[in-house]
mmCIF file of N, CA and C in Angstrom:
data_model
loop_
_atom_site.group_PDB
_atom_site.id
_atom_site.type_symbol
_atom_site.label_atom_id
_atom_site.label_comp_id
_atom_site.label_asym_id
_atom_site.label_seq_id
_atom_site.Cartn_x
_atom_site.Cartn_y
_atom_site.Cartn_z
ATOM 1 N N UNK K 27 110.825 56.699 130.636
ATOM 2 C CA UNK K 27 112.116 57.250 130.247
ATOM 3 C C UNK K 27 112.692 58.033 131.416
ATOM 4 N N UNK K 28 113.661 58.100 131.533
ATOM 5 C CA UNK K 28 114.662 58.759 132.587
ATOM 6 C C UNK K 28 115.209 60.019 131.934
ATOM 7 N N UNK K 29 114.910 60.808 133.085
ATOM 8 C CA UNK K 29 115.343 61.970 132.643
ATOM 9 C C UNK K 29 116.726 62.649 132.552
ATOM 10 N N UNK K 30 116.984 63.629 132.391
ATOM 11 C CA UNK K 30 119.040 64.020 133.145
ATOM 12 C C UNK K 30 118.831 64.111 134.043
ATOM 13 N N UNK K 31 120.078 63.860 135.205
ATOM 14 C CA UNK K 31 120.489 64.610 136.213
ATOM 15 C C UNK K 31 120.395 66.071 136.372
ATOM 16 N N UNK K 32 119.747 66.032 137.623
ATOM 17 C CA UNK K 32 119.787 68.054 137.081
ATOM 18 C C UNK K 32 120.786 68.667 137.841
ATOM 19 N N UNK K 33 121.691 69.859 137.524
ATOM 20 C CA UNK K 33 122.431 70.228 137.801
ATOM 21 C C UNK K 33 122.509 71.374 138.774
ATOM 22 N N UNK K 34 122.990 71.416 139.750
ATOM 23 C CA UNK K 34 124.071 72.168 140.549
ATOM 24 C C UNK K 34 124.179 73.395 140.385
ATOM 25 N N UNK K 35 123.080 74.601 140.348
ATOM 26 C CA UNK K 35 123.674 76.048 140.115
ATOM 27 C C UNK K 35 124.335 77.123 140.700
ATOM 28 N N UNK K 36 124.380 76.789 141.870
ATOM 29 C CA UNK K 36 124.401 77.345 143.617
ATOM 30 C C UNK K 36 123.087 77.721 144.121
ATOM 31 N N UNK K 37 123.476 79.148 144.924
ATOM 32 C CA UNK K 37 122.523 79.061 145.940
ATOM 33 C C UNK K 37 121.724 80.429 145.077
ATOM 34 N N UNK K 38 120.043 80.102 145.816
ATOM 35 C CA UNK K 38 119.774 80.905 144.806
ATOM 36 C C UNK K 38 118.016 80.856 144.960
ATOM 37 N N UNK K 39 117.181 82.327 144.582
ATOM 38 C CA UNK K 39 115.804 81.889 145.018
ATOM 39 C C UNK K 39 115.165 82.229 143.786
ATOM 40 N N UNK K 40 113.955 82.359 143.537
ATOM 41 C CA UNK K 40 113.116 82.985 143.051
ATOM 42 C C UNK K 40 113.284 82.770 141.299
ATOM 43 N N UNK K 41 113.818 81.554 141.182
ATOM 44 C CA UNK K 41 114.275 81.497 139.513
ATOM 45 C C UNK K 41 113.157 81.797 138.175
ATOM 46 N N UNK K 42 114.106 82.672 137.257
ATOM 47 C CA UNK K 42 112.558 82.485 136.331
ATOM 48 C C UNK K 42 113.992 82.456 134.696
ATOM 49 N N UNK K 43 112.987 81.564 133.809
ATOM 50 C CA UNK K 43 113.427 80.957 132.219
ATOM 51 C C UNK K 43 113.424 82.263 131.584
ATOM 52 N N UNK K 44 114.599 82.334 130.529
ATOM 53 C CA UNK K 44 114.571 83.615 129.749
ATOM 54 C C UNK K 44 113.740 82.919 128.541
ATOM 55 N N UNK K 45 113.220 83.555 127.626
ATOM 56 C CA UNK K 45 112.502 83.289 126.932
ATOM 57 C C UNK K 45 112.235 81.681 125.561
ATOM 58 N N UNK K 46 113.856 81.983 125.423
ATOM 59 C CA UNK K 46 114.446 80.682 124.802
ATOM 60 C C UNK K 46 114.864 79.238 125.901
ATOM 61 N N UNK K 47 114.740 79.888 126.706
ATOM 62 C CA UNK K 47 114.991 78.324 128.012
ATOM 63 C C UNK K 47 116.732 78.096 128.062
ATOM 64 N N UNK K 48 117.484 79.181 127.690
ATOM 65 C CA UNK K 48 118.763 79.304 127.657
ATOM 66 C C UNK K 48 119.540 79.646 128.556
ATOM 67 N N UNK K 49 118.664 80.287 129.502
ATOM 68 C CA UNK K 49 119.026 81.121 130.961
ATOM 69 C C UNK K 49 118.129 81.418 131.804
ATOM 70 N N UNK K 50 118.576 81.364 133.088
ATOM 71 C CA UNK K 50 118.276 81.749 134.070
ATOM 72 C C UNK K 50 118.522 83.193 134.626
ATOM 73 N N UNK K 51 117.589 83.498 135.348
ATOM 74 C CA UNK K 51 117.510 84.727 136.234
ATOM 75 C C UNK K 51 116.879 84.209 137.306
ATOM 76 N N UNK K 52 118.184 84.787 138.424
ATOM 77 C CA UNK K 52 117.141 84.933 139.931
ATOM 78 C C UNK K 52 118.316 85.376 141.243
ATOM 79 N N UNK K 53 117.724 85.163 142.058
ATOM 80 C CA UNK K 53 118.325 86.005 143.434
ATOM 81 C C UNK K 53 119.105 85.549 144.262
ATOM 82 N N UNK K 54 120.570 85.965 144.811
ATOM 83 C CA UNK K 54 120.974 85.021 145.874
ATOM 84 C C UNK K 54 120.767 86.184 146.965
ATOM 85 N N UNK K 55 120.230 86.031 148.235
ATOM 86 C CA UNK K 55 120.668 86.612 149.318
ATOM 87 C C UNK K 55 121.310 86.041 150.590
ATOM 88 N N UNK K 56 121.510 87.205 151.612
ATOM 89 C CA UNK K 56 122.364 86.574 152.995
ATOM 90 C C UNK K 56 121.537 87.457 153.709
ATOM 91 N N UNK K 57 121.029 86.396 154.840
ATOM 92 C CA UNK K 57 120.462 87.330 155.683
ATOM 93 C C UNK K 57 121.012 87.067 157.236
ATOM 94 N N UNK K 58 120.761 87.855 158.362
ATOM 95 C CA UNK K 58 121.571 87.651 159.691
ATOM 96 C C UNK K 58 120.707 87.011 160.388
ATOM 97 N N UNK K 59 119.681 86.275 160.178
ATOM 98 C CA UNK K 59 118.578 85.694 161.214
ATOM 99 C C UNK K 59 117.389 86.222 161.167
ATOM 100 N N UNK K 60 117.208 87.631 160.517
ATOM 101 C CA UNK K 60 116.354 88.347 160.948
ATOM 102 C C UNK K 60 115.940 89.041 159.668
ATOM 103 N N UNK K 61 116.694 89.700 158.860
ATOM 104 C CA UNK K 61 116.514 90.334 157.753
ATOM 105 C C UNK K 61 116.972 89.995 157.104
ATOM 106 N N UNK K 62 117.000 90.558 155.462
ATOM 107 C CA UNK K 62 118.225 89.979 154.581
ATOM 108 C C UNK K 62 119.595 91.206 154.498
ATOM 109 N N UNK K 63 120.596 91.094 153.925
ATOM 110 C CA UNK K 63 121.682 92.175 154.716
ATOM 111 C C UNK K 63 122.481 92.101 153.543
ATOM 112 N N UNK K 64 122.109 91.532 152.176
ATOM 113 C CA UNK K 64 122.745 91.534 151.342
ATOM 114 C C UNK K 64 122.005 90.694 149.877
ATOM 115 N N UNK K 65 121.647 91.284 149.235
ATOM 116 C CA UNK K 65 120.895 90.688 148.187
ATOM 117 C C UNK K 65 121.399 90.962 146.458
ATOM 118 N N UNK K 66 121.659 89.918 145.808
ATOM 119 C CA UNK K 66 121.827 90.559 143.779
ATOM 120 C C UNK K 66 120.805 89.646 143.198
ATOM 121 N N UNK K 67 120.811 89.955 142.012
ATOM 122 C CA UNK K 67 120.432 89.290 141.256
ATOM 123 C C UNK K 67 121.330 88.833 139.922
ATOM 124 N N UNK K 68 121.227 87.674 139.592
ATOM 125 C CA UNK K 68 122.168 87.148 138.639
ATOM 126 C C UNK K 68 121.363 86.432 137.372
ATOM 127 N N UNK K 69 122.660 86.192 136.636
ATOM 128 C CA UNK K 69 121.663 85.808 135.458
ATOM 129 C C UNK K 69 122.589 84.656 134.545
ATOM 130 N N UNK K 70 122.145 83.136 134.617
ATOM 131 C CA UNK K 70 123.276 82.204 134.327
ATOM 132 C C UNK K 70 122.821 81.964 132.735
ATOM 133 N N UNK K 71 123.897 81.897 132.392
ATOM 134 C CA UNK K 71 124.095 81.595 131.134
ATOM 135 C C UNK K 71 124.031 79.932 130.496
ATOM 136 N N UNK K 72 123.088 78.904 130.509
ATOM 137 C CA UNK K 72 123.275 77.630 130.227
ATOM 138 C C UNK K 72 124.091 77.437 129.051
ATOM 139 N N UNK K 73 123.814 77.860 128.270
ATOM 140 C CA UNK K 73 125.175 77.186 127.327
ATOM 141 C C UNK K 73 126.494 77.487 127.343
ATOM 142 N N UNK K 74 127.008 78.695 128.072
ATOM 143 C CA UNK K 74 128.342 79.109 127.857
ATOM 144 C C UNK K 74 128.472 78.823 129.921
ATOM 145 N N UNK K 75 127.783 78.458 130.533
ATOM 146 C CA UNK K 75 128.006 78.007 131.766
ATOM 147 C C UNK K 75 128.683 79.175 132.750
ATOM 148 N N UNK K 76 128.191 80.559 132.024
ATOM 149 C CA UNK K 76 128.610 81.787 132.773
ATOM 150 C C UNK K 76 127.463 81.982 133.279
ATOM 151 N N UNK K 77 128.203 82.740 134.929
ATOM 152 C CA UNK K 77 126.959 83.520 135.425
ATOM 153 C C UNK K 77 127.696 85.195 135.635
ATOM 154 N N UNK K 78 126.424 85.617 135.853
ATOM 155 C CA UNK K 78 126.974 87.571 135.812
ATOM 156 C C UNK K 78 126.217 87.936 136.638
ATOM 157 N N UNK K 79 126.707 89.310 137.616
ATOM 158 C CA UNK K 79 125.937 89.515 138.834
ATOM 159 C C UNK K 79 125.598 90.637 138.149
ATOM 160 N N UNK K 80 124.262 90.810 137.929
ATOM 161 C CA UNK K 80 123.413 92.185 137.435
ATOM 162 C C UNK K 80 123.157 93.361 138.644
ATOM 163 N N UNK K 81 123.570 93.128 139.694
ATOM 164 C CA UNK K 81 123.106 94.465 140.498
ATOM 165 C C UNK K 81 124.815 94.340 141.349
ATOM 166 N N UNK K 82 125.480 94.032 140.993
ATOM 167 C CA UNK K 82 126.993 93.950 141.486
ATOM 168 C C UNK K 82 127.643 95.647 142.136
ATOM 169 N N UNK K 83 127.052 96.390 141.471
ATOM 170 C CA UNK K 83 127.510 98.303 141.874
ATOM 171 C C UNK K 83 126.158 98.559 142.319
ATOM 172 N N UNK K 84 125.303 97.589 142.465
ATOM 173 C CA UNK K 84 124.126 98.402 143.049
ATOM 174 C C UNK K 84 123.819 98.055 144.499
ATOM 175 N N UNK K 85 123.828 99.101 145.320
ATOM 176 C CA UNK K 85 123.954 99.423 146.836
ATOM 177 C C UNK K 85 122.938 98.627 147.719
ATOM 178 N N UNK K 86 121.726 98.374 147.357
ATOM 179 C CA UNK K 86 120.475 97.986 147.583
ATOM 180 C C UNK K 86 120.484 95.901 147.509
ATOM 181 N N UNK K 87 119.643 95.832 148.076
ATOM 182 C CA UNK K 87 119.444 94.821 148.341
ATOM 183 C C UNK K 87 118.186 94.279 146.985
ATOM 184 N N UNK K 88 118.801 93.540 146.116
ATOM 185 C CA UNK K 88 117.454 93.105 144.837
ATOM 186 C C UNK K 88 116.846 92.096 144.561
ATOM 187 N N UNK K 89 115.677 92.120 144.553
ATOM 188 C CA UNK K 89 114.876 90.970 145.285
ATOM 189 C C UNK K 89 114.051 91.028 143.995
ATOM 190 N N UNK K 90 113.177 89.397 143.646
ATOM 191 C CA UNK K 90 112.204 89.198 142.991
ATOM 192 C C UNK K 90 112.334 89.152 141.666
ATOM 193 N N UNK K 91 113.605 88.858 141.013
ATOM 194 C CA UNK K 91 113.553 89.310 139.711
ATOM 195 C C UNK K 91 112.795 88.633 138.806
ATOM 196 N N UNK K 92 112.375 89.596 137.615
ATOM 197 C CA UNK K 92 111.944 88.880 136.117
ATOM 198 C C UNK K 92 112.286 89.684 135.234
ATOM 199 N N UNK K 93 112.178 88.527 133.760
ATOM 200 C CA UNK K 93 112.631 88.668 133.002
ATOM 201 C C UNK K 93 111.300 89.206 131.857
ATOM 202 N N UNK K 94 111.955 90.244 131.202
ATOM 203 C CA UNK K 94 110.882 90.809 130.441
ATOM 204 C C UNK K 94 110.870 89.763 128.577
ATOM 205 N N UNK K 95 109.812 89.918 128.337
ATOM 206 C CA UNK K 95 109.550 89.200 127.393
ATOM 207 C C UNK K 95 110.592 89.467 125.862
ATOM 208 N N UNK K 96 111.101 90.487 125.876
ATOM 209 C CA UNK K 96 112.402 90.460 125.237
ATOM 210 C C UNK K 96 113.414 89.739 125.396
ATOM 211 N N UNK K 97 113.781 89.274 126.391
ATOM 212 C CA UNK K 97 114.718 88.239 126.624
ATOM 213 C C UNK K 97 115.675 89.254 127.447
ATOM 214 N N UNK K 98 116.184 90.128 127.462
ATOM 215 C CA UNK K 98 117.098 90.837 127.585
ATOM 216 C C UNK K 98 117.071 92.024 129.054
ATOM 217 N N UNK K 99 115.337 92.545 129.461
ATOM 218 C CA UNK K 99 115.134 93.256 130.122
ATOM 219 C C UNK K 99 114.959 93.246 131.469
ATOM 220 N N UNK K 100 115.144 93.224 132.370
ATOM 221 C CA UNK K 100 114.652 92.509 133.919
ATOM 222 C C UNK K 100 114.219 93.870 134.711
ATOM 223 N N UNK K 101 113.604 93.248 135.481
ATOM 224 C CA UNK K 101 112.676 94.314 136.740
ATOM 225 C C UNK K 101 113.195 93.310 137.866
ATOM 226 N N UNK K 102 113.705 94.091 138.914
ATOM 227 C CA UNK K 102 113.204 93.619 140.510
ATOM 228 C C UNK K 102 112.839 94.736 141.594
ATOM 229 N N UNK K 103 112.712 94.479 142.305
ATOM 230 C CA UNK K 103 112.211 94.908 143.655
ATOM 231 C C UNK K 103 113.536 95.518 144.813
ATOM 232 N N UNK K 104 113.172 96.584 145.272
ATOM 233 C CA UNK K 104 114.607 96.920 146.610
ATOM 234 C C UNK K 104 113.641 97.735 147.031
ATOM 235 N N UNK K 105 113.715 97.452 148.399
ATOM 236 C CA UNK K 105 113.132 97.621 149.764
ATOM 237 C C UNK K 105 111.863 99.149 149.268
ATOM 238 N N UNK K 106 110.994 98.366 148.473
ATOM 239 C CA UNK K 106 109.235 98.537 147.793
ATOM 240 C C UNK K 106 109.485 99.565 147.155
ATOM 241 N N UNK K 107 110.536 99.274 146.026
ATOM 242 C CA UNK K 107 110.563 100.387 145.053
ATOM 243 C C UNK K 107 111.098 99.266 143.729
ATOM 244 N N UNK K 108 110.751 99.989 142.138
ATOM 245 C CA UNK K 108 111.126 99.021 141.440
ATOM 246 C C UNK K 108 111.806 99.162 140.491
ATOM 247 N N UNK K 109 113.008 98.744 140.055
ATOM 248 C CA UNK K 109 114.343 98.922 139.043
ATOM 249 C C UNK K 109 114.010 98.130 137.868
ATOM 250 N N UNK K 110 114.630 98.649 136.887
ATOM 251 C CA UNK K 110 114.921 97.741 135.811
ATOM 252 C C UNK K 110 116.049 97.691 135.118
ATOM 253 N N UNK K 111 116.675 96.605 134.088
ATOM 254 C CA UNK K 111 117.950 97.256 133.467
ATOM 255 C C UNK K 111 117.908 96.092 132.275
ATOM 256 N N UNK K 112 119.011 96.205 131.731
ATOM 257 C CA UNK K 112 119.465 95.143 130.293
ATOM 258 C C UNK K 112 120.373 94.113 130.807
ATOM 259 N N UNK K 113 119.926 92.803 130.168
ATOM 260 C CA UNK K 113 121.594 91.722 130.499
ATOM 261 C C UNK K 113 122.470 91.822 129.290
ATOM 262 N N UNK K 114 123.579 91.983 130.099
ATOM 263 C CA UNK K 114 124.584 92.007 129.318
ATOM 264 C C UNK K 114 124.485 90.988 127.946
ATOM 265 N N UNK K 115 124.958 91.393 126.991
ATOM 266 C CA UNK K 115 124.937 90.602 125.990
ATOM 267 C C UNK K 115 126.504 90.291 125.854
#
C-alpha cells in the first residue's frame, strides 16, 4: 500500500507529536556560520493548518523543545537554563 505524500511544514528541527498526533512542536533557528543568532519554538496545528510562535516576546534563543504529557505544556532549553510554558489553546 502507498502511503500519503508527506507534507511541507517549513524549516524546522528537533520535532516532537503532541499527544493525540494532532500537532507538532519544534524549533526553527538562524545561525551566522558559527553560532545560532536567533532561535523559537513553534507549535503547528495539523488540523486547523495554524502555526504559533511560542517564544515570539522571548529574548533568548529556544532550543530543544518538548511536549509535556498533558498535551498542552512544553519545556525547552536557552543557552543551559530551562523554561517552560502553556500552548495556546
Amino acid at each position: 500500500a502507498k502511503g500519503e505524500e508527506p507534507i511541507f511544514l517549513g524549516s524546522g528541527a528537533n520535532p516532537q507529536w503532541n499527544s493525540k498526533g494532532t500537532a507538532l512542536l519544534y524549533e526553527q533557528t538562524l545561525d551566522d556560520g558559527h553560532a545560532f543568532v536567533q532561535g523559537d519554538i513553534f507549535y503547528y496545528d495539523l488540523n486547523s493548518g495554524t502555526q504559533y510562535n511560542l517564544t515570539s516576546q522571548f529574548e533568548e534563543i529556544g532550543l530543544n523543545p518538548t511536549i509535556g504529557p498533558d498535551g498542552r505544556s512544553v519545556a525547552f532549553e536557552s543557552d543551559g537554563s530551562i523554561y517552560s510554558g502553556i500552548i495556546p489553546q
